[in-house]
mmCIF file of C-alpha atoms in Angstrom:
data_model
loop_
_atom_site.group_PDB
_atom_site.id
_atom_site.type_symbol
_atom_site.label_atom_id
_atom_site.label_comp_id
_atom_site.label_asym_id
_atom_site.label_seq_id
_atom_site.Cartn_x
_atom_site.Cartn_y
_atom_site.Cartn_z
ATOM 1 C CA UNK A 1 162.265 124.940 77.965
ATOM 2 C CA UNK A 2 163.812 127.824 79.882
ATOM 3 C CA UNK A 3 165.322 127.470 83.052
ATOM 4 C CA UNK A 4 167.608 130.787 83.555
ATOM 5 C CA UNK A 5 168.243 132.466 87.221
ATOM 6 C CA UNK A 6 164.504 130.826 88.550
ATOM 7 C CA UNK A 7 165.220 129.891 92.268
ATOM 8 C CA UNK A 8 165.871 126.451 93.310
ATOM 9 C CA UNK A 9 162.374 124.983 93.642
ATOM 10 C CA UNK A 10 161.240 125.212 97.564
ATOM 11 C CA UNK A 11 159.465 121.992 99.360
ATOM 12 C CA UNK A 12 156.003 122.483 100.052
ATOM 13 C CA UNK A 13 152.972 121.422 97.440
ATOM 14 C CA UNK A 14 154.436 121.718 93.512
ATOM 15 C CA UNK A 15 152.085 123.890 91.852
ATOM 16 C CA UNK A 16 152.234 124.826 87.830
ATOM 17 C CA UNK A 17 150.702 127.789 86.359
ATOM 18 C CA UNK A 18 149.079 127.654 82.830
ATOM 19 C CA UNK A 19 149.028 130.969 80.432
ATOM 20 C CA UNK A 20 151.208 133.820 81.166
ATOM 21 C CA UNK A 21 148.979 136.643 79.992
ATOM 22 C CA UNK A 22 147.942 139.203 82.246
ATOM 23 C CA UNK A 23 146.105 136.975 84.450
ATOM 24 C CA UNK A 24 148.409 133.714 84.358
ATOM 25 C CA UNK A 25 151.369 136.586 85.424
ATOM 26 C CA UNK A 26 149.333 137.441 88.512
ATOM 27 C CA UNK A 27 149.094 133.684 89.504
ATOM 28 C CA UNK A 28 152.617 133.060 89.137
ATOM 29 C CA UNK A 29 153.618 136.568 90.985
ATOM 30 C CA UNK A 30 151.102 135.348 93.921
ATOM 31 C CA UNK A 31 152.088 131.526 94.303
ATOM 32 C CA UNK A 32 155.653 132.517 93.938
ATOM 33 C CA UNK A 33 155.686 134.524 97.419
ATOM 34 C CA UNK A 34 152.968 131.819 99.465
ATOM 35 C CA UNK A 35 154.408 129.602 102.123
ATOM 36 C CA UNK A 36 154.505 126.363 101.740
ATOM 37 C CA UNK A 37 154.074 126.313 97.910
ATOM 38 C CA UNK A 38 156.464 125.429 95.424
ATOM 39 C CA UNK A 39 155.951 126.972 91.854
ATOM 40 C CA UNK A 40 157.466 124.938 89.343
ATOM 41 C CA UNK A 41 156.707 127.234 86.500
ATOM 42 C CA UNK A 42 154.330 128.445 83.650
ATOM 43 C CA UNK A 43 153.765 126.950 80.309
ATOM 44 C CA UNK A 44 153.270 129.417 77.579
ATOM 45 C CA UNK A 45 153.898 129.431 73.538
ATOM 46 C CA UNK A 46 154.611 133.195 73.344
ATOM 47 C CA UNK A 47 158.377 133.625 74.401
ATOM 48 C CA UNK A 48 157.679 136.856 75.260
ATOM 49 C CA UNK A 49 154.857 135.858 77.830
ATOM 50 C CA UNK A 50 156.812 133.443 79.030
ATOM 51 C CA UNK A 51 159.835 135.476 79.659
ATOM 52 C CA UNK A 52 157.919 138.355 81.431
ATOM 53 C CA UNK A 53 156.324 135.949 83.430
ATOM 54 C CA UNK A 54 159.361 133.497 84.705
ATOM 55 C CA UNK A 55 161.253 136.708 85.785
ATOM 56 C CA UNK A 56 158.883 138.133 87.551
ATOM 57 C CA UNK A 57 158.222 134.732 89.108
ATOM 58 C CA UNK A 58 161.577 133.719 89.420
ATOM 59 C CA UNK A 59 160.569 130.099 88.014
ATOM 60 C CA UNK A 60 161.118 128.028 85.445
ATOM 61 C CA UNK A 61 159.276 128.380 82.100
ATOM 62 C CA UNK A 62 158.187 125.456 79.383
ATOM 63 C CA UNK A 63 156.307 125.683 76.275
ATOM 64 C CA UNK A 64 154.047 122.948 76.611
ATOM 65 C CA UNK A 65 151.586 121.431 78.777
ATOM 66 C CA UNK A 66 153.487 118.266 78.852
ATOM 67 C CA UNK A 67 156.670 119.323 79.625
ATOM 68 C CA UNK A 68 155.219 120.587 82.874
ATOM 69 C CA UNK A 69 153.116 117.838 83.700
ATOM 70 C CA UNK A 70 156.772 115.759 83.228
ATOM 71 C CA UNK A 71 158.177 118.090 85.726
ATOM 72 C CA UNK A 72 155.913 117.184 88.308
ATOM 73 C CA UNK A 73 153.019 118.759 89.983
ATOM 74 C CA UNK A 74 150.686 118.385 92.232
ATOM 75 C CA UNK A 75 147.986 121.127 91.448
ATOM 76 C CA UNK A 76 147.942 123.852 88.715
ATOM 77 C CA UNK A 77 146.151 127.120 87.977
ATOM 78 C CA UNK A 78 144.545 127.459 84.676
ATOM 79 C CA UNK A 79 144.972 131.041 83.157
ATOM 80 C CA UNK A 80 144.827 129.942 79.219
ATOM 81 C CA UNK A 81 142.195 131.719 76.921
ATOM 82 C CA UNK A 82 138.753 130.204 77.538
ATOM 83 C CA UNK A 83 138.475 127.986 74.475
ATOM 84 C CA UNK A 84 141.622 126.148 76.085
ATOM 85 C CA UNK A 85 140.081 125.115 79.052
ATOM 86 C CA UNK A 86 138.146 121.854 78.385
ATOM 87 C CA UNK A 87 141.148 120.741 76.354
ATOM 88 C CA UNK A 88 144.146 121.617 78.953
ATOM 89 C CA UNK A 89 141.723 120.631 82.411
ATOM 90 C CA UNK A 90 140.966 117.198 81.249
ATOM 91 C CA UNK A 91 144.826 116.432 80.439
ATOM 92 C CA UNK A 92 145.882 117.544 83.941
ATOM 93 C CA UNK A 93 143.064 115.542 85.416
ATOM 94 C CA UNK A 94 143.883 113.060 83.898
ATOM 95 C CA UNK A 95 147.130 112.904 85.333
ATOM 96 C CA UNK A 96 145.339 113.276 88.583
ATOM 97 C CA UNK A 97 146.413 117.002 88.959
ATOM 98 C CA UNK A 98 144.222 119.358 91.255
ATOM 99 C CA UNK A 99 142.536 122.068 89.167
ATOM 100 C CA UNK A 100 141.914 125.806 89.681
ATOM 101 C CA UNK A 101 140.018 127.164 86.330
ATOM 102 C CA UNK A 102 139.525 130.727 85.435
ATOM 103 C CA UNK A 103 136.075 131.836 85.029
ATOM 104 C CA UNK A 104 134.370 131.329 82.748
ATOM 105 C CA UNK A 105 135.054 127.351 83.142
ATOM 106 C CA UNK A 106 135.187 126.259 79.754
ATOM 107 C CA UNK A 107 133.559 127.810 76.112
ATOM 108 C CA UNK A 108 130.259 125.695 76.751
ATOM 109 C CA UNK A 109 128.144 124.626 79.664
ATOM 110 C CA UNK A 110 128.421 120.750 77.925
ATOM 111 C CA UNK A 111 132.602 121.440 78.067
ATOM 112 C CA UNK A 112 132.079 122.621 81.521
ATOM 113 C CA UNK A 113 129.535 119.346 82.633
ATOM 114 C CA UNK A 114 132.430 117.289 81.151
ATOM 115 C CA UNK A 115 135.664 118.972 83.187
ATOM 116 C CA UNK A 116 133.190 118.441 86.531
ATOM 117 C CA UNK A 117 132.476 114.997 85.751
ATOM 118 C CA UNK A 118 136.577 114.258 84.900
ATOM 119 C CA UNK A 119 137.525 115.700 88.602
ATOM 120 C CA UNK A 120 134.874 113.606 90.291
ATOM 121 C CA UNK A 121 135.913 110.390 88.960
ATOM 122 C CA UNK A 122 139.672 111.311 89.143
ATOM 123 C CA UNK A 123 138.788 112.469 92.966
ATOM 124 C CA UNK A 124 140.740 115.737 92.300
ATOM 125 C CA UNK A 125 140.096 119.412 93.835
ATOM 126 C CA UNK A 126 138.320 121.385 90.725
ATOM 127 C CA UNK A 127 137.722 125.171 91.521
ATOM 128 C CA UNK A 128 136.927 127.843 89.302
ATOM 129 C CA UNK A 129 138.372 131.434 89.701
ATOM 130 C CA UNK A 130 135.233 133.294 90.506
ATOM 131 C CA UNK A 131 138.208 135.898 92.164
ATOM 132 C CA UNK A 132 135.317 138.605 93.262
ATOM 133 C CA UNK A 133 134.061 136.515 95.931
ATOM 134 C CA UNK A 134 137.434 137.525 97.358
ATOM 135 C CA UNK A 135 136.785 140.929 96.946
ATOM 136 C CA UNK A 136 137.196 142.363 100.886
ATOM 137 C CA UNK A 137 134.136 144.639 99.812
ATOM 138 C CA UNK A 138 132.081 141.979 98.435
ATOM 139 C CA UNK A 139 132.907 139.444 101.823
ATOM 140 C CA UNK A 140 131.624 142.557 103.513
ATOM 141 C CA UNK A 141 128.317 142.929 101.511
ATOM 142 C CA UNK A 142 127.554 139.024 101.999
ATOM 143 C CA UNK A 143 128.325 139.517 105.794
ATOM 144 C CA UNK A 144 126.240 142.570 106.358
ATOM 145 C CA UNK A 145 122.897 140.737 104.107
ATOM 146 C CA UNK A 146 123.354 137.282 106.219
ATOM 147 C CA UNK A 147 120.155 136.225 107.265
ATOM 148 C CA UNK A 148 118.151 139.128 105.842
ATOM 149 C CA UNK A 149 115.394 138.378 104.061
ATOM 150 C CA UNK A 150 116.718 140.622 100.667
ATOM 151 C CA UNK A 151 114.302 142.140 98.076
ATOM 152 C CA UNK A 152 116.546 142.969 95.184
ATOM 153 C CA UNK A 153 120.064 143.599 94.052
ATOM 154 C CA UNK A 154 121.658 145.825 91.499
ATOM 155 C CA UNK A 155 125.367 145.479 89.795
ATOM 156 C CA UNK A 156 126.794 147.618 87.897
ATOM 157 C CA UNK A 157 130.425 146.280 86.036
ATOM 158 C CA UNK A 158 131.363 149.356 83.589
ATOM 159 C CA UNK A 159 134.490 150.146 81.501
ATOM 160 C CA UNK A 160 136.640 151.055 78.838
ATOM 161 C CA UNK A 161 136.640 148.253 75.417
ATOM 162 C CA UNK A 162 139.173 145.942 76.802
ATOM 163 C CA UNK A 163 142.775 145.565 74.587
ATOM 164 C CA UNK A 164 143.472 141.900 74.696
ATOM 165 C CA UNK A 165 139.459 140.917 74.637
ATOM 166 C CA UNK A 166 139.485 137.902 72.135
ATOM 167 C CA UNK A 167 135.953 136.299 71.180
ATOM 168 C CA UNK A 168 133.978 136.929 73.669
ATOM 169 C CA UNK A 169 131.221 140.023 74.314
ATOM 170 C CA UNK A 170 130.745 141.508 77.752
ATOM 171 C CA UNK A 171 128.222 138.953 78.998
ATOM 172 C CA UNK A 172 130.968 136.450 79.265
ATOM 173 C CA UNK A 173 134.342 138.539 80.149
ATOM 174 C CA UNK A 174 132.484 140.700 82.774
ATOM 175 C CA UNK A 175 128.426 139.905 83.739
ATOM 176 C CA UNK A 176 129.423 136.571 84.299
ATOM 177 C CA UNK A 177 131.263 137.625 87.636
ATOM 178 C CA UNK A 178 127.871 139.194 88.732
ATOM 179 C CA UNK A 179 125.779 136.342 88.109
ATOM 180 C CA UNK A 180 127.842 133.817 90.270
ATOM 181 C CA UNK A 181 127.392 136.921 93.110
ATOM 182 C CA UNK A 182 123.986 136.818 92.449
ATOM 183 C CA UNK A 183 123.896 133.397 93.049
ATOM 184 C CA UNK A 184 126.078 133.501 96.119
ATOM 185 C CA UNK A 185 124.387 136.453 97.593
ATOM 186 C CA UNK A 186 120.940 134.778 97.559
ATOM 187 C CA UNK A 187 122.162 131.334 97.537
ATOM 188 C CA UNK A 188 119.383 130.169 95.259
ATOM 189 C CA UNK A 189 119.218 129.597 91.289
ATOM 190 C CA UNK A 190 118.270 131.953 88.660
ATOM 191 C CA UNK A 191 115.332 130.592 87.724
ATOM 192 C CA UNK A 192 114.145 133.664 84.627
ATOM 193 C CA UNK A 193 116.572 135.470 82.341
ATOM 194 C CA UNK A 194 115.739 139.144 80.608
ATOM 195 C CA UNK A 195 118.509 140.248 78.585
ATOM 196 C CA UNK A 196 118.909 143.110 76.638
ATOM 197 C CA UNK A 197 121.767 143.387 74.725
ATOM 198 C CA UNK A 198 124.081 145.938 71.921
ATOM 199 C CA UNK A 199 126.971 145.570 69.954
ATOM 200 C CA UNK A 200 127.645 149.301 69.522
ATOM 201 C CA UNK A 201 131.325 149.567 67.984
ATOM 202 C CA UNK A 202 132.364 145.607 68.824
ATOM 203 C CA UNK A 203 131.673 142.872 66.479
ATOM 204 C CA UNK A 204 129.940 141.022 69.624
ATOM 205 C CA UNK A 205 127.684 142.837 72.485
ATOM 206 C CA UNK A 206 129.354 145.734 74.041
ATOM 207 C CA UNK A 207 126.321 146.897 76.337
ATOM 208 C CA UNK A 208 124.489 144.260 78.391
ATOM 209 C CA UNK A 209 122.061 145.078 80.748
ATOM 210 C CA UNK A 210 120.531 141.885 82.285
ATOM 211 C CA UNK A 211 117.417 141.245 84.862
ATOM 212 C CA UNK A 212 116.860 137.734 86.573
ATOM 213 C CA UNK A 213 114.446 136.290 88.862
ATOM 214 C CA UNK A 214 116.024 133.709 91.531
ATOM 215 C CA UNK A 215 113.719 130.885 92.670
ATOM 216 C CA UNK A 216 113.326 132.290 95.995
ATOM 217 C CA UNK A 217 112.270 135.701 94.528
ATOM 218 C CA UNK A 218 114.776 137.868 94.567
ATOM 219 C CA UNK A 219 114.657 140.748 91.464
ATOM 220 C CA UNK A 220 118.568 141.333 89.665
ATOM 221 C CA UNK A 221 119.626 143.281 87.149
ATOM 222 C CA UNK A 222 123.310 143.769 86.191
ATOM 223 C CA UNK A 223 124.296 146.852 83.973
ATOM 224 C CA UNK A 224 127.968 145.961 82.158
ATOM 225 C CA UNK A 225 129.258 147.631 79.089
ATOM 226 C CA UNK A 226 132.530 147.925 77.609
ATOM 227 C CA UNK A 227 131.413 151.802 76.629
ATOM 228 C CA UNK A 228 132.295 153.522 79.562
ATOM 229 C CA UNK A 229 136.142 155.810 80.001
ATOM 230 C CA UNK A 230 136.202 154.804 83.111
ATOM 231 C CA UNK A 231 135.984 151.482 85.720
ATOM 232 C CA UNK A 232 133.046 151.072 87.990
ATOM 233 C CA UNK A 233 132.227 148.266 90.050
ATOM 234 C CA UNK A 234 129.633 148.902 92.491
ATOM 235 C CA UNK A 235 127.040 146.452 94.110
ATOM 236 C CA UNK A 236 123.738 147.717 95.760
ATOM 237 C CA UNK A 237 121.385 145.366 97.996
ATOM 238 C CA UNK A 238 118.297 146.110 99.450
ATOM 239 C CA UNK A 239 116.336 143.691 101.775
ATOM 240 C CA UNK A 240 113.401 144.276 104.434
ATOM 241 C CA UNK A 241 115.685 145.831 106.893
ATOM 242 C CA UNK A 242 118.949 147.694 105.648
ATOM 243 C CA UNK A 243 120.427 148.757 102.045
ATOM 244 C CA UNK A 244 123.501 147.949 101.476
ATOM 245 C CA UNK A 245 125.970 149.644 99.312
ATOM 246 C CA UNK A 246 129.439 149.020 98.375
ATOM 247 C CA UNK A 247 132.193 149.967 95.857
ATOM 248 C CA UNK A 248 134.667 147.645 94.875
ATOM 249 C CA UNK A 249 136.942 149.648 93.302
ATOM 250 C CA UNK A 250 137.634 151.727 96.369
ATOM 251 C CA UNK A 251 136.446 148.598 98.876
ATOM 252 C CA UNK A 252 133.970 150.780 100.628
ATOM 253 C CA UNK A 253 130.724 149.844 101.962
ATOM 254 C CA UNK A 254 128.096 151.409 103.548
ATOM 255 C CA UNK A 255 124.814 150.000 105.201
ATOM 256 C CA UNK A 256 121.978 151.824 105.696
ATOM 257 C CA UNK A 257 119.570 150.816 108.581
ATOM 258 C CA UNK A 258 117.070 151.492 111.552
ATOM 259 C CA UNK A 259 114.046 153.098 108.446
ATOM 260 C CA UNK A 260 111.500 155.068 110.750
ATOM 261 C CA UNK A 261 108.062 156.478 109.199
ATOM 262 C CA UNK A 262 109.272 160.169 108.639
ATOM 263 C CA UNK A 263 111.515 159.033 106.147
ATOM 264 C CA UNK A 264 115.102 159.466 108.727
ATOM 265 C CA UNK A 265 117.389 156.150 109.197
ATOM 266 C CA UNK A 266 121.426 155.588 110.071
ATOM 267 C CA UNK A 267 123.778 154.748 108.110
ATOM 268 C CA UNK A 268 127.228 153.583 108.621
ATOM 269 C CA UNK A 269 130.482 152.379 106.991
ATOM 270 C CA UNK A 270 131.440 148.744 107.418
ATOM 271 C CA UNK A 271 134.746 147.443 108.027
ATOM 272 C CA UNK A 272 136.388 145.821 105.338
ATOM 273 C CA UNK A 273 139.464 143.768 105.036
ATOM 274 C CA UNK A 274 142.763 144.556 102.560
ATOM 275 C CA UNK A 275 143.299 141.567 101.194
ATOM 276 C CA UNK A 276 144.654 141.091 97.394
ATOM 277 C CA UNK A 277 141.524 138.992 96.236
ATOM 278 C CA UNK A 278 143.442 136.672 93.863
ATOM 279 C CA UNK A 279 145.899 135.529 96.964
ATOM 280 C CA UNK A 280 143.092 134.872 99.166
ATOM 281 C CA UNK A 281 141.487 132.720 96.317
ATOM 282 C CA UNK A 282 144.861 130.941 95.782
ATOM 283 C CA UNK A 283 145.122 129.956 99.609
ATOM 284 C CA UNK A 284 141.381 128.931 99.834
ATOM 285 C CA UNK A 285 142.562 126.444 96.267
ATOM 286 C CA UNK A 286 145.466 125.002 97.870
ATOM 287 C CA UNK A 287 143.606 124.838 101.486
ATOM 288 C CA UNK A 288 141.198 122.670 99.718
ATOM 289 C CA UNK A 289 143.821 120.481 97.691
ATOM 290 C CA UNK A 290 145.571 120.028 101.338
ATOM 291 C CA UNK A 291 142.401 119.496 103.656
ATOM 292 C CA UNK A 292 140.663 117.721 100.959
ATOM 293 C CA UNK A 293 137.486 119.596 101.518
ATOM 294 C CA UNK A 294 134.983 121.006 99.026
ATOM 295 C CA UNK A 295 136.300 124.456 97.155
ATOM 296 C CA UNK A 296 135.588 127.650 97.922
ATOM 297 C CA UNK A 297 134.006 128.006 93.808
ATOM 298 C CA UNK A 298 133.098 124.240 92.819
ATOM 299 C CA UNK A 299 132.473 123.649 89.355
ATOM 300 C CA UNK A 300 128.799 122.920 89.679
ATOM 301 C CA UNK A 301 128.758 126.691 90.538
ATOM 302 C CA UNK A 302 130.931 127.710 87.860
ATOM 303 C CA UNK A 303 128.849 125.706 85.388
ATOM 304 C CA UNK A 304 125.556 127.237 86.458
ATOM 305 C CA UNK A 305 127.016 130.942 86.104
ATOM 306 C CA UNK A 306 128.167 130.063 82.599
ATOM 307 C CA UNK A 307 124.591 128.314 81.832
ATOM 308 C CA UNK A 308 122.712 131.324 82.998
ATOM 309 C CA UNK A 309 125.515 133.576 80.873
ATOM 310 C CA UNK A 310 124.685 131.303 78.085
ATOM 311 C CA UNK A 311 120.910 132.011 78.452
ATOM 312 C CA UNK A 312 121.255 135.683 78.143
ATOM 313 C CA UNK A 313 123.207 135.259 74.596
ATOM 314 C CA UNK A 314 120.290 133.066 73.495
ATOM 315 C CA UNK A 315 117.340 134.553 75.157
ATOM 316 C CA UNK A 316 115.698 136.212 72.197
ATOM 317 C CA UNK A 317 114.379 139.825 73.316
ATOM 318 C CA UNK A 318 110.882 139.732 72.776
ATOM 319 C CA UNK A 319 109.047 142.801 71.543
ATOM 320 C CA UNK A 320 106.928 145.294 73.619
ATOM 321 C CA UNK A 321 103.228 144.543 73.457
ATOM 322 C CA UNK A 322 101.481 147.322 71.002
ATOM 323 C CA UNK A 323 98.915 149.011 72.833
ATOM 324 C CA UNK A 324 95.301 149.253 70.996
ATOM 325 C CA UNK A 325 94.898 151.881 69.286
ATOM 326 C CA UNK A 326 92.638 154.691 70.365
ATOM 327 C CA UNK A 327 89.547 155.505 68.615
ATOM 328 C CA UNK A 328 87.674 158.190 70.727
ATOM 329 C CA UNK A 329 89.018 161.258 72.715
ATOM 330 C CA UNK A 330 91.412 160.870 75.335
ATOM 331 C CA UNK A 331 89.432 161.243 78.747
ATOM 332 C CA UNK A 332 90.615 163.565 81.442
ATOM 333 C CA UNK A 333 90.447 162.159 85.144
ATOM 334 C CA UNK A 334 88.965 164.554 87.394
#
């Protein structure tokens, strides 16, 4: 356990962070400088992770999951590789320890069922760290398609192959963001999956490009490879009355509006906050651990992303129909 130059703990609610990779860092950086939290520390094996992270945190570091859970806390953030999840969310619910879980929630949809049914008998917060809801440009998209009655949406989550991936393919690491704003956006249920999927230089699929049905009829399709030089994020919605498009790379959104027959409408930009997403979902966590009110993410949600992810890995592509083949000449309209 190391416990060099951290800052003496502050009151407020004790909060632990667990995994100090990239992600688990950014938790600790974040909680570290919120009111009314105290961060306790970060449990990592890797020394190196774990020194990185305490200094930049200025907390307290401890190798294992137990030694923080003997420390005391009274919610923690869970940034471990997926695999880990099931596994490290059941021992802090155990302990009756509030639970924010990075998406996706656990390796399986049955691991995921289990670490929902563990908070609602231990009557503990569970939220999962979908963080692009946060997104200021996405809050602004979901504002500007309330009560429209929207036709279709397109997402498109591109990049370069990632350096620390680990076993996962793009469906999981990346489209799996896109379906839970799929699901928010038209608050209804994917109800039909057609995947199409590549594993160009990876081992798993690289390319994804993904089309869904919701129940209440919406068309999707999400376009996510790991192929591209460059990041894009962008998210386009059109409905009966405006199109909607915004970038969430450079948080700008634009709504078109006001279609008249000879083809002219307006457009406009829309205003859109500047908050860091990932400190707006760490308030809306601890909000709910303090108020006691239903998460921002629950885990039902982030167990139906990761069952319609799931679907796309196992939804075998079916093959084109052959046309019949054509015995006369080819006749000419006209």
């Amino acid at each position: 356990m190391s416990s060099k130059g951290f800052a003496p703990a502050k009151a407020g609610l004790r909060v632990g962070v667990i995994g100090a990779g990239v992600m688990g860092s950014n938790h600790a950086r974040v909680l570290s400088g919120l009111p009314g939290v105290s961060l306790v520390g970060v449990v990592d094996p890797s020394p190196t992770h774990l020194t990185r992270t305490t200094e930049l945190a200025s907390c307290q570091g401890f190798e294992t999951l137990d030694q923080l859970l003997a420390a005391g806390v009274d919610a923690v953030t869970i940034a471990a590789p997926t695999h880990l999840h099931h596994e490290v969310a059941l021992a802090c619910i155990a302990k009756n320890v509030h639970v924010l879980v990075e998406k996706p929630i656990a390796s399986t949809v049955a691991e995921g069922r289990e670490i929902v049914a563990a908070a609602q008998k231990a009557g503990v917060t569970l939220m999962i760290g979908h963080v692009e809801r946060f997104n200021p440009a996405v809050a602004a998209v979901k504002q500007a398609i309330a009560g429209e009655d929207i036709l279709s949406i397109a997402i498109t989550r591109v990049g370069p192959f990632p350096p620390r991936m680990s076993n996962v393919g793009v469906v999981i690491d990346l489209a799996v963001h896109d379906i839970d704003l799929i699901r928010w956006f038209t608050e209804s249920d994917i109800v039909e999956v057609q995947p199409q999927l590549s594993s160009a230089v990876a081992e798993r699929e690289d390319i994804a490009l993904l089309q869904f049905r919701t129940a209440n009829g919406v068309l999707a399709h999400i376009n996510t490879n790991w192929l591209t030089p460059f990041k894009a994020r962008s998210v386009t919605v059109a409905t009966r009355g405006k199109y909607v498009m915004g970038d969430l790379l450079t948080r700008q959104v634009t709504e078109c509006f006001g279609f008249k027959p000879d083809g002219s409408y307006s457009m406009r930009h829309l205003p859109v906050g500047h908050d860091e997403p990932l400190r707006a979902e760490l308030i809306a966590f601890l909000k709910a651990v303090r108020d006691g009110e239903t998460p921002a993410v629950t885990g039902d949600e982030g167990v139906a992303s990761l069952e319609i992810a799931t679907q796309c890995l196992e939804t075998p592509s079916r093959p084109a129909a052959k046309a019949p083949a054509r015995t006369g000449p080819r006749r000419v309209a006209g």
